[in-house]
mmCIF file of C-alpha atoms in Angstrom:
data_model
loop_
_atom_site.group_PDB
_atom_site.id
_atom_site.type_symbol
_atom_site.label_atom_id
_atom_site.label_comp_id
_atom_site.label_asym_id
_atom_site.label_seq_id
_atom_site.Cartn_x
_atom_site.Cartn_y
_atom_site.Cartn_z
ATOM 1 C CA UNK U 11 67.852 69.962 190.902
ATOM 2 C CA UNK U 12 66.191 73.032 189.355
ATOM 3 C CA UNK U 13 67.183 75.137 192.363
ATOM 4 C CA UNK U 14 70.766 73.902 192.155
ATOM 5 C CA UNK U 15 71.010 74.714 188.450
ATOM 6 C CA UNK U 16 69.475 78.146 189.039
ATOM 7 C CA UNK U 17 71.799 79.103 191.888
ATOM 8 C CA UNK U 18 74.781 77.675 189.988
ATOM 9 C CA UNK U 19 73.919 79.824 186.965
ATOM 10 C CA UNK U 20 73.458 82.949 189.101
ATOM 11 C CA UNK U 21 76.746 82.359 190.941
ATOM 12 C CA UNK U 22 78.610 81.705 187.699
ATOM 13 C CA UNK U 23 77.341 84.930 186.144
ATOM 14 C CA UNK U 24 78.015 87.051 189.203
ATOM 15 C CA UNK U 25 81.349 85.665 190.340
ATOM 16 C CA UNK U 26 82.910 85.203 186.923
ATOM 17 C CA UNK U 27 82.715 88.952 186.401
ATOM 18 C CA UNK U 28 84.768 89.525 189.550
ATOM 19 C CA UNK U 29 87.550 87.428 188.073
ATOM 20 C CA UNK U 30 87.568 89.590 184.946
ATOM 21 C CA UNK U 31 87.372 93.032 186.585
ATOM 22 C CA UNK U 32 90.409 95.273 186.189
ATOM 23 C CA UNK U 33 90.455 98.645 187.920
ATOM 24 C CA UNK U 34 93.130 100.769 186.219
ATOM 25 C CA UNK U 35 95.276 97.633 185.878
ATOM 26 C CA UNK U 36 95.863 97.913 189.628
ATOM 27 C CA UNK U 37 93.158 95.723 191.153
ATOM 28 C CA UNK U 38 92.883 92.464 189.231
ATOM 29 C CA UNK U 39 93.241 88.757 189.806
ATOM 30 C CA UNK U 40 96.309 87.348 188.061
ATOM 31 C CA UNK U 41 96.855 83.702 187.305
ATOM 32 C CA UNK U 42 99.537 81.419 188.753
ATOM 33 C CA UNK U 43 99.447 82.955 192.263
ATOM 34 C CA UNK U 44 100.679 86.354 191.040
ATOM 35 C CA UNK U 45 97.925 88.455 192.621
ATOM 36 C CA UNK U 46 99.016 90.986 195.209
ATOM 37 C CA UNK U 47 97.391 91.365 198.613
ATOM 38 C CA UNK U 48 95.479 94.556 197.763
ATOM 39 C CA UNK U 49 93.852 92.953 194.741
ATOM 40 C CA UNK U 50 92.869 89.920 196.802
ATOM 41 C CA UNK U 51 91.347 92.179 199.423
ATOM 42 C CA UNK U 52 89.480 94.201 196.770
ATOM 43 C CA UNK U 53 88.117 91.016 195.166
ATOM 44 C CA UNK U 54 87.133 89.600 198.539
ATOM 45 C CA UNK U 55 85.289 92.818 199.299
ATOM 46 C CA UNK U 56 83.412 92.515 195.994
ATOM 47 C CA UNK U 57 82.503 88.888 196.750
ATOM 48 C CA UNK U 58 81.163 89.913 200.162
ATOM 49 C CA UNK U 59 79.116 92.728 198.640
ATOM 50 C CA UNK U 60 77.656 90.567 195.888
ATOM 51 C CA UNK U 61 76.649 87.513 197.941
ATOM 52 C CA UNK U 62 73.719 88.966 199.982
ATOM 53 C CA UNK U 63 71.916 90.445 196.954
ATOM 54 C CA UNK U 64 72.477 87.180 195.099
ATOM 55 C CA UNK U 65 70.863 85.262 197.962
ATOM 56 C CA UNK U 66 67.951 87.699 198.151
ATOM 57 C CA UNK U 67 67.342 87.476 194.408
ATOM 58 C CA UNK U 68 67.414 83.692 194.541
ATOM 59 C CA UNK U 69 64.939 83.617 197.424
ATOM 60 C CA UNK U 70 62.703 86.021 195.510
ATOM 61 C CA UNK U 71 63.017 83.900 192.386
ATOM 62 C CA UNK U 72 61.779 80.772 194.133
ATOM 63 C CA UNK U 73 59.166 82.765 196.159
ATOM 64 C CA UNK U 74 60.598 81.814 199.538
ATOM 65 C CA UNK U 75 61.133 85.317 200.894
ATOM 66 C CA UNK U 76 57.951 86.821 202.302
ATOM 67 C CA UNK U 77 59.225 90.361 201.819
ATOM 68 C CA UNK U 78 59.423 89.917 198.064
ATOM 69 C CA UNK U 79 56.493 87.586 197.375
ATOM 70 C CA UNK U 80 54.127 89.494 199.745
ATOM 71 C CA UNK U 81 52.787 86.209 201.116
ATOM 72 C CA UNK U 82 52.552 85.315 204.766
ATOM 73 C CA UNK U 83 55.152 82.573 205.172
ATOM 74 C CA UNK U 84 57.676 81.659 207.786
ATOM 75 C CA UNK U 85 60.758 83.813 207.628
ATOM 76 C CA UNK U 86 63.777 82.270 206.012
ATOM 77 C CA UNK U 87 67.084 82.205 207.837
ATOM 78 C CA UNK U 88 68.341 84.901 205.485
ATOM 79 C CA UNK U 89 65.454 87.242 206.280
ATOM 80 C CA UNK U 90 65.727 86.619 210.026
ATOM 81 C CA UNK U 91 69.443 87.552 209.969
ATOM 82 C CA UNK U 92 69.512 90.272 207.308
ATOM 83 C CA UNK U 93 66.050 91.683 207.874
ATOM 84 C CA UNK U 94 63.724 92.912 205.165
ATOM 85 C CA UNK U 95 63.423 96.133 203.228
ATOM 86 C CA UNK U 96 59.937 96.862 204.528
ATOM 87 C CA UNK U 97 61.368 99.783 206.462
ATOM 88 C CA UNK U 98 61.224 101.971 203.361
ATOM 89 C CA UNK U 99 57.721 102.097 201.946
ATOM 90 C CA UNK U 100 58.660 102.777 198.293
ATOM 91 C CA UNK U 101 60.890 99.682 198.294
ATOM 92 C CA UNK U 102 58.333 97.468 199.983
ATOM 93 C CA UNK U 103 55.542 98.520 197.597
ATOM 94 C CA UNK U 104 56.863 97.334 194.270
ATOM 95 C CA UNK U 105 60.522 98.186 193.977
ATOM 96 C CA UNK U 106 61.359 94.483 193.884
ATOM 97 C CA UNK U 107 59.021 94.068 190.928
ATOM 98 C CA UNK U 108 59.753 97.152 188.820
ATOM 99 C CA UNK U 109 63.503 97.536 189.293
ATOM 100 C CA UNK U 110 64.392 94.216 187.596
ATOM 101 C CA UNK U 111 62.192 95.273 184.673
ATOM 102 C CA UNK U 112 64.188 98.485 184.385
ATOM 103 C CA UNK U 113 67.415 96.473 184.406
ATOM 104 C CA UNK U 114 66.085 94.314 181.552
ATOM 105 C CA UNK U 115 65.249 97.469 179.581
ATOM 106 C CA UNK U 116 68.745 98.806 180.255
ATOM 107 C CA UNK U 117 70.289 95.524 179.067
ATOM 108 C CA UNK U 118 68.264 95.620 175.870
ATOM 109 C CA UNK U 119 69.244 99.263 175.272
ATOM 110 C CA UNK U 120 72.905 98.361 175.778
ATOM 111 C CA UNK U 121 72.664 95.375 173.468
ATOM 112 C CA UNK U 122 71.226 97.479 170.638
ATOM 113 C CA UNK U 123 73.580 100.451 171.370
ATOM 114 C CA UNK U 124 70.691 102.860 171.833
ATOM 115 C CA UNK U 125 72.848 105.261 173.843
ATOM 116 C CA UNK U 126 75.369 105.614 171.031
ATOM 117 C CA UNK U 127 72.609 106.060 168.491
ATOM 118 C CA UNK U 128 70.951 108.806 170.566
ATOM 119 C CA UNK U 129 74.291 110.591 170.960
ATOM 120 C CA UNK U 130 74.841 110.371 167.213
ATOM 121 C CA UNK U 131 71.430 111.931 166.605
ATOM 122 C CA UNK U 132 72.352 114.786 168.936
ATOM 123 C CA UNK U 133 75.605 115.335 167.067
ATOM 124 C CA UNK U 134 78.096 113.675 169.397
ATOM 125 C CA UNK U 135 80.044 111.265 167.241
ATOM 126 C CA UNK U 136 81.501 108.184 168.846
ATOM 127 C CA UNK U 137 83.992 106.133 166.917
ATOM 128 C CA UNK U 138 84.279 102.801 168.628
ATOM 129 C CA UNK U 139 84.456 100.472 165.596
ATOM 130 C CA UNK U 140 87.572 99.092 163.980
ATOM 131 C CA UNK U 141 86.613 100.642 160.682
ATOM 132 C CA UNK U 142 88.974 102.411 158.320
ATOM 133 C CA UNK U 143 87.456 105.812 159.112
ATOM 134 C CA UNK U 144 88.076 105.323 162.816
ATOM 135 C CA UNK U 145 91.705 104.355 162.334
ATOM 136 C CA UNK U 146 92.186 107.396 160.049
ATOM 137 C CA UNK U 147 90.747 109.685 162.715
ATOM 138 C CA UNK U 148 92.982 108.117 165.361
ATOM 139 C CA UNK U 149 96.068 108.602 163.167
ATOM 140 C CA UNK U 150 95.051 112.205 162.511
ATOM 141 C CA UNK U 151 94.659 112.818 166.247
ATOM 142 C CA UNK U 152 98.098 111.341 166.974
ATOM 143 C CA UNK U 153 99.631 113.589 164.326
ATOM 144 C CA UNK U 154 97.968 116.658 165.862
ATOM 145 C CA UNK U 155 99.396 115.716 169.251
ATOM 146 C CA UNK U 156 102.879 115.292 167.757
ATOM 147 C CA UNK U 157 102.655 118.711 166.081
ATOM 148 C CA UNK U 158 101.560 120.366 169.322
ATOM 149 C CA UNK U 159 104.386 118.720 171.267
ATOM 150 C CA UNK U 160 106.940 119.860 168.702
ATOM 151 C CA UNK U 161 105.503 123.390 168.805
ATOM 152 C CA UNK U 162 105.721 123.526 172.603
ATOM 153 C CA UNK U 163 109.223 122.054 172.545
ATOM 154 C CA UNK U 164 110.354 124.765 170.077
ATOM 155 C CA UNK U 165 108.833 127.457 172.291
ATOM 156 C CA UNK U 166 110.676 126.090 175.344
ATOM 157 C CA UNK U 167 113.941 125.869 173.387
ATOM 158 C CA UNK U 168 113.484 129.484 172.215
ATOM 159 C CA UNK U 169 112.930 130.698 175.769
ATOM 160 C CA UNK U 170 115.978 128.755 176.984
ATOM 161 C CA UNK U 171 118.128 130.368 174.262
ATOM 162 C CA UNK U 172 116.906 133.845 175.176
ATOM 163 C CA UNK U 173 117.904 133.299 178.793
#
């Protein structure tokens, strides 16, 4: 039961993101059978790319894969078909252990917005909130764009009149 709950949680996390992905509003899954063929193919490709790493991570989580747990066990069906990453020495000697730790650190940094804070310390302002200051800056930027468009339009009109 614990294995079922674990794999169900992993699959839910991984595959639910595929249903929410939008690539330039071109590749996305629409409800009520409104998805076009290219979006279905793109989503199918993502599912096929995500399933093998999901299986490998699950086998590593339950210590069934000998390539990850570094124990001499019988090979699983997954390892016998897909092979192991022991071909590359830097992956076989700890990559499986340290890379997930780096991902956890990245997730924590994203949660606490450390990247935005570092950019603010360096002088690169990012205005992502819905605060009043942000909306004022957005309105000011729109007004600058309108002014520039009017200026360019007047220059084009002047050149057309000269001709």
